[in-house]
Amino acid sequence: MKNLKNSVIHWFLSAGTVFLLTAIVSISVYGQANGVKLDQPGYYRLAIGEIEVIAVSDGTLPIDLLQVLTNTTPKEVNELLADNFQSNPVAVSVNAYLIKLQDKLILVDCGAAELYGPTLGNISTSLKRAGYTPEQIDAILITHIHADHTGGLVSEGKMVFPNADIYISKGEIDFWLDPQGASKRPDLKKSFADAQAKVGPYLKAGKVKAFDSNKELFPGIKPIPSPGHTPGHTFYALENHGEKILFWGDLMHVESVQFANPSVTIAFDVDSEKAAIARKKAYHEAANEGYWVASDHISFPGIGHVKAEKKNYVWVPINYSTYSSGQ
Ligand SMILES: [Zn+2]
């Protein structure tokens, strides 16, 4: 049992104006209240039509929301957390998703690996528990090149997914893999270095597939540009037999706050204003069309529906089921 009381978590933020923020988290990162390490299964299956999708957990990270949420007040954040029986700091999930598409295994994002401390970095373990090894993965669809979505690509300088092609939007590559990037934006120096370290080996090996359209990448899987959080941020839609799920990446980060108030932004946004506009549009569409949503930072498995209520939105988590039509 490891108690990291009063641990200091260094957040290398990637926002437009941002910097290095130090968030002091005065809880034990294992077990939070009582120091008990809570080992969870780390995977969850559902079916979209005839396609199995498996949520895989990278872990959770305690985050001091009062330090990272923007365009809000501590009072609003604390009240919305209390409405959800939570208090600051909050354990925020980091999720990825495995799509079992006919003869291909396709991952959407791949967690943080070692970059954010000991409570994250569990994607390979979660995949193995679900019955798969990283070597079996054929493709990884990256929503954006932030370290908690691409960190898992590389461990100790080696490709964790040696047989996978990595799909990333051209806008995202142009921004984060620009050799001049760090000199243009010194505030994001650490994020540019992480991008090189984690995506670089796949680029060198010719395994990065950059795309700049919303044409299908695989049967039933389409990228949808959603710039704001980062310049090339991308959703992925999976459709099969009349069912649809949209993988949101970092459209939003804190469900207890940002559904009640979609205008609340986060310091990690490269363009907060655009991110808030994208969020409102996506909430509206998801509520209107009623499709499934999978979101990297919503409480694991991060799968559910969005419902419009009064002027705002409500997150409705998936109903647990052990058979495929139990929705
Ligand atoms: Zn993220």
Coordinates of N, CA and C and ligand atoms in Angstrom, one line a residue, residues 144 148-149 250 253 297, ligand 1:
H144 N -6.7 13.0 -29.9 CA -5.8 14.2 -29.9 C -4.5 13.8 -29.2
D148 N -2.3 12.2 -22.0 CA -3.1 11.2 -21.3 C -3.9 10.4 -22.4
H149 N -3.6 10.6 -23.7 CA -4.3 9.9 -24.8 C -3.3 9.1 -25.6
D250 N -11.7 14.3 -25.7 CA -11.8 15.3 -24.6 C -12.8 16.5 -24.9
H253 N -14.5 17.2 -19.6 CA -13.7 16.5 -18.7 C -14.3 16.1 -17.4
H297 N -12.9 10.9 -20.2 CA -12.8 11.3 -18.8 C -14.1 11.2 -18.0
Ligands
ZN1 ZN -7.5 14.1 -21.7

